[in-house]
Short mmCIF file of C-alpha atoms in Angstrom, two decimals:
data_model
loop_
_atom_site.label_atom_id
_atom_site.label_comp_id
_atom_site.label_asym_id
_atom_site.label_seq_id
_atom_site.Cartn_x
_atom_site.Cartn_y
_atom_site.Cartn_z
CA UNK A 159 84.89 60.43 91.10
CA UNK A 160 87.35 61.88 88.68
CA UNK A 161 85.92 64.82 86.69
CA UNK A 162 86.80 64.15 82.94
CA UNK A 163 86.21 68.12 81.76
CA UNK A 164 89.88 69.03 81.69
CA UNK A 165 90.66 66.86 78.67
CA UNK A 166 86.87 66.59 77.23
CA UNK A 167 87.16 70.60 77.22
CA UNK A 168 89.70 70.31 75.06
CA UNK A 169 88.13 67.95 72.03
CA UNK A 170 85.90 69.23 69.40
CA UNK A 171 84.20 66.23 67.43
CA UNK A 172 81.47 66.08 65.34
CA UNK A 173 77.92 65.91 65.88
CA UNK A 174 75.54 63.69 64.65
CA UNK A 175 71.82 63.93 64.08
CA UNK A 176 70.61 60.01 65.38
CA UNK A 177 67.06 59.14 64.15
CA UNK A 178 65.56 56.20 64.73
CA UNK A 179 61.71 54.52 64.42
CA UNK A 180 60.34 51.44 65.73
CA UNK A 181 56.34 50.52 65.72
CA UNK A 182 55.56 53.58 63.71
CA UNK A 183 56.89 55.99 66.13
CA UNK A 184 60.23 58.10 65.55
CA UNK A 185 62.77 59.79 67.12
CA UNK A 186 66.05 61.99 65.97
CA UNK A 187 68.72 63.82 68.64
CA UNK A 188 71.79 65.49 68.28
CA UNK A 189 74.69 62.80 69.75
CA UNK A 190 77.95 64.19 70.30
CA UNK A 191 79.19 60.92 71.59
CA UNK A 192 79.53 58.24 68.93
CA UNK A 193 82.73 56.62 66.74
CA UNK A 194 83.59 54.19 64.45
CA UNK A 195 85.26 51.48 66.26
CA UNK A 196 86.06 48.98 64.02
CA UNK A 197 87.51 48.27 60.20
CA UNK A 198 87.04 44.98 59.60
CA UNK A 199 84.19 44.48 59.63
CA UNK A 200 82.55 48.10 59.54
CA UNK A 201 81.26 49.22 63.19
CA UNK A 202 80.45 52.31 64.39
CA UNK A 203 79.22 53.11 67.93
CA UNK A 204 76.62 55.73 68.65
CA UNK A 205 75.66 56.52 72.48
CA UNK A 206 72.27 57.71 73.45
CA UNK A 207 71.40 59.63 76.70
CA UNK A 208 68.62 57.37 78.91
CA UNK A 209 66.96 60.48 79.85
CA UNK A 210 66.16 60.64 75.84
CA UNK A 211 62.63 60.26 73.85
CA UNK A 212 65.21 58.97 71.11
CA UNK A 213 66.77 56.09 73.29
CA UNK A 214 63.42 54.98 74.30
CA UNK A 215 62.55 54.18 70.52
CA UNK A 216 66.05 53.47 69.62
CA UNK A 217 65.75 50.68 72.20
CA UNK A 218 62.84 48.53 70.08
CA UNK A 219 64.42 49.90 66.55
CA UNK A 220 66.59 47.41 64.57
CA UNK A 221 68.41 50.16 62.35
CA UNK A 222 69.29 53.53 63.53
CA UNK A 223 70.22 56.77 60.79
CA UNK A 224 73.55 58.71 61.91
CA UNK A 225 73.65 62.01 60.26
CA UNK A 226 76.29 64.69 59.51
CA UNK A 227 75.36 68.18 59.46
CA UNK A 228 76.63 71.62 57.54
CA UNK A 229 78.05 73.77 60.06
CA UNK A 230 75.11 76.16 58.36
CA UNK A 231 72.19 73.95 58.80
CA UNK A 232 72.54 74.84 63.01
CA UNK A 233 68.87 75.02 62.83
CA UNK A 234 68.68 70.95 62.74
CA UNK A 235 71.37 71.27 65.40
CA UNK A 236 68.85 73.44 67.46
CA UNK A 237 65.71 71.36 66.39
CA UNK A 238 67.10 68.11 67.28
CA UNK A 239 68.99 68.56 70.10
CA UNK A 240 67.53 71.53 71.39
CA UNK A 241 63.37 70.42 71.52
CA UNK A 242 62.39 67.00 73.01
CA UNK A 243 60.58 64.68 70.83
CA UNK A 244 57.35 64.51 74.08
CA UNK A 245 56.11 68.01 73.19
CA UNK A 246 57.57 68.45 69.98
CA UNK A 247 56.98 66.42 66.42
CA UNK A 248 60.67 67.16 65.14
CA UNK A 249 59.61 65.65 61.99
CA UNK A 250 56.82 67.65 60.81
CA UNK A 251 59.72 70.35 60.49
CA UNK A 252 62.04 69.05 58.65
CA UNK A 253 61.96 67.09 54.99
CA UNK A 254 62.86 63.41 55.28
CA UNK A 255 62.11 60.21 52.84
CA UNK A 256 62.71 56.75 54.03
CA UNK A 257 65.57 54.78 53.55
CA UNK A 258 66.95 51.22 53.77
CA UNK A 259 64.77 49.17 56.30
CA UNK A 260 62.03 51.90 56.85
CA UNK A 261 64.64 54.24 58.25
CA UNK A 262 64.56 57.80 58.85
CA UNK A 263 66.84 59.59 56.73
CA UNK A 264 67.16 63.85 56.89
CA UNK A 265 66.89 65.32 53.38
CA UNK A 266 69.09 68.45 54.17
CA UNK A 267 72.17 66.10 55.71
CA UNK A 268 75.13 65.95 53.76
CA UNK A 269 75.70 62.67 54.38
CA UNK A 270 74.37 59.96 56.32
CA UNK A 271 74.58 55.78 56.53
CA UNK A 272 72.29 53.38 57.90
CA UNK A 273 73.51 50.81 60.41
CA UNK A 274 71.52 47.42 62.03
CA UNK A 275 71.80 47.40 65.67
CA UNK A 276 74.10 44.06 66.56
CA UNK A 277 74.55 44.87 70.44
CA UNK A 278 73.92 47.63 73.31
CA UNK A 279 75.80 48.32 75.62
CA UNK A 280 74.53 49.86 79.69
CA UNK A 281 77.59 52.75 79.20
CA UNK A 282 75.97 55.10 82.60
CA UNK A 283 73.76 57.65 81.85
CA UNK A 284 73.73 56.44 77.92
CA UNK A 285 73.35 53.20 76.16
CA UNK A 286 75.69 52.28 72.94
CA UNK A 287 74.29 51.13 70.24
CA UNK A 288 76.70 48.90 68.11
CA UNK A 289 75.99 49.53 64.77
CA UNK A 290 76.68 47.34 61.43
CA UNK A 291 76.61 49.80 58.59
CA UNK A 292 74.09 48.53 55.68
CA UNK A 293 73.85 51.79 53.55
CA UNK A 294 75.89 55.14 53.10
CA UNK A 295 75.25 58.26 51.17
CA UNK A 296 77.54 61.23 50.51
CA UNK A 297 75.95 64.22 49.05
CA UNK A 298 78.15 66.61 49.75
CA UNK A 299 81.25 65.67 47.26
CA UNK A 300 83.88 67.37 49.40
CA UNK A 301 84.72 67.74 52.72
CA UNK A 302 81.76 70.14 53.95
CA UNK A 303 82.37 72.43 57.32
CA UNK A 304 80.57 70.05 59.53
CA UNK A 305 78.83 70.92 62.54
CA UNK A 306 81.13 69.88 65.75
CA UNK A 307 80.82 70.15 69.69
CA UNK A 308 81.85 74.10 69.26
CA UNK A 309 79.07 74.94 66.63
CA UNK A 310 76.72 73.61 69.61
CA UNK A 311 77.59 75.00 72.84
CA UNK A 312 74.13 77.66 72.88
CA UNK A 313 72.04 74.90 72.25
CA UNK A 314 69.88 73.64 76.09
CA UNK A 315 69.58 70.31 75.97
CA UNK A 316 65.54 69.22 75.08
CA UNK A 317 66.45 66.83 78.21
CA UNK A 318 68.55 67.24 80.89
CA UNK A 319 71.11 64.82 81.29
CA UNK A 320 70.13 63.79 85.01
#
């Protein structure tokens, strides 16, 4: 198998804070793999790690929350994708209010949108989740320092990937 590092090691996208809640449980994780992948109509594809608390309720939830994050605010960074949501209520440290469709939506995010799930996709170690966007919000009124792959290298993964 091909190792893919030499170019991956080379990108530095942003990273998103996922959150999701199905059956009155939640879950949020950091996701550095996800993209918009279509104009018209909206799409945008966020991929979720199996290994994940996150996926497991992302799997019954029919809208997911994709956040951006201030290249300040690493402590989400290190709350979501550094503690697991099986020992730790990420929640109960953070401010959130719901949104559209009972979602999850993280006060201190500059921005965030709100998409129904229309497919997944078996990618490998993660699952894509196709998503239609239903709601948007931009707080931040410029184009914030957002928190990217770089910001987010310290960070141990809650789970790891295998």
């Amino acid at each position: 198998m091909t190792d893919l590092d030499p170019f991956t090691d080379l990108l530095d996208y942003p990273m998103y804070v996922v959150t999701a809640e199905a059956d009155g449980e939640r879950g949020g994780c950091l996701v550095g793999f996800a993209s918009q992948c279509s104009i018209e109509p909206a799409r945008f594809m966020v991929w979720l790690s199996k290994a994940n608390r996150t996926y497991r309720v992302a799997e019954r939830a029919e809208r997911l929350a994709v956040h951006l994050l201030r290249r300040e605010k690493d402590r989400l960074a290190q709350l979501f994708g550094g503690e697991t949501g099986d020992r730790t209520d990420k929640f109960a440290e953070v401010t959130w209010h719901r949104g559209p469709g009972g979602s999850v939506i993280l006060d201190e995010a500059p921005a965030w949108f709100v998409g129904r799930v229309e497919n997944r996709i078996d990618g490998g170690d993660h699952v894509g989740f196709l998503l239609a966007p239903e709601a948007t919000e931009n707080r931040s009124g410029d184009h914030t320092a957002l928190l990217t792959l770089g910001d987010t290298h310290g960070i141990a993964p809650g789970h790891p990937v295998d």
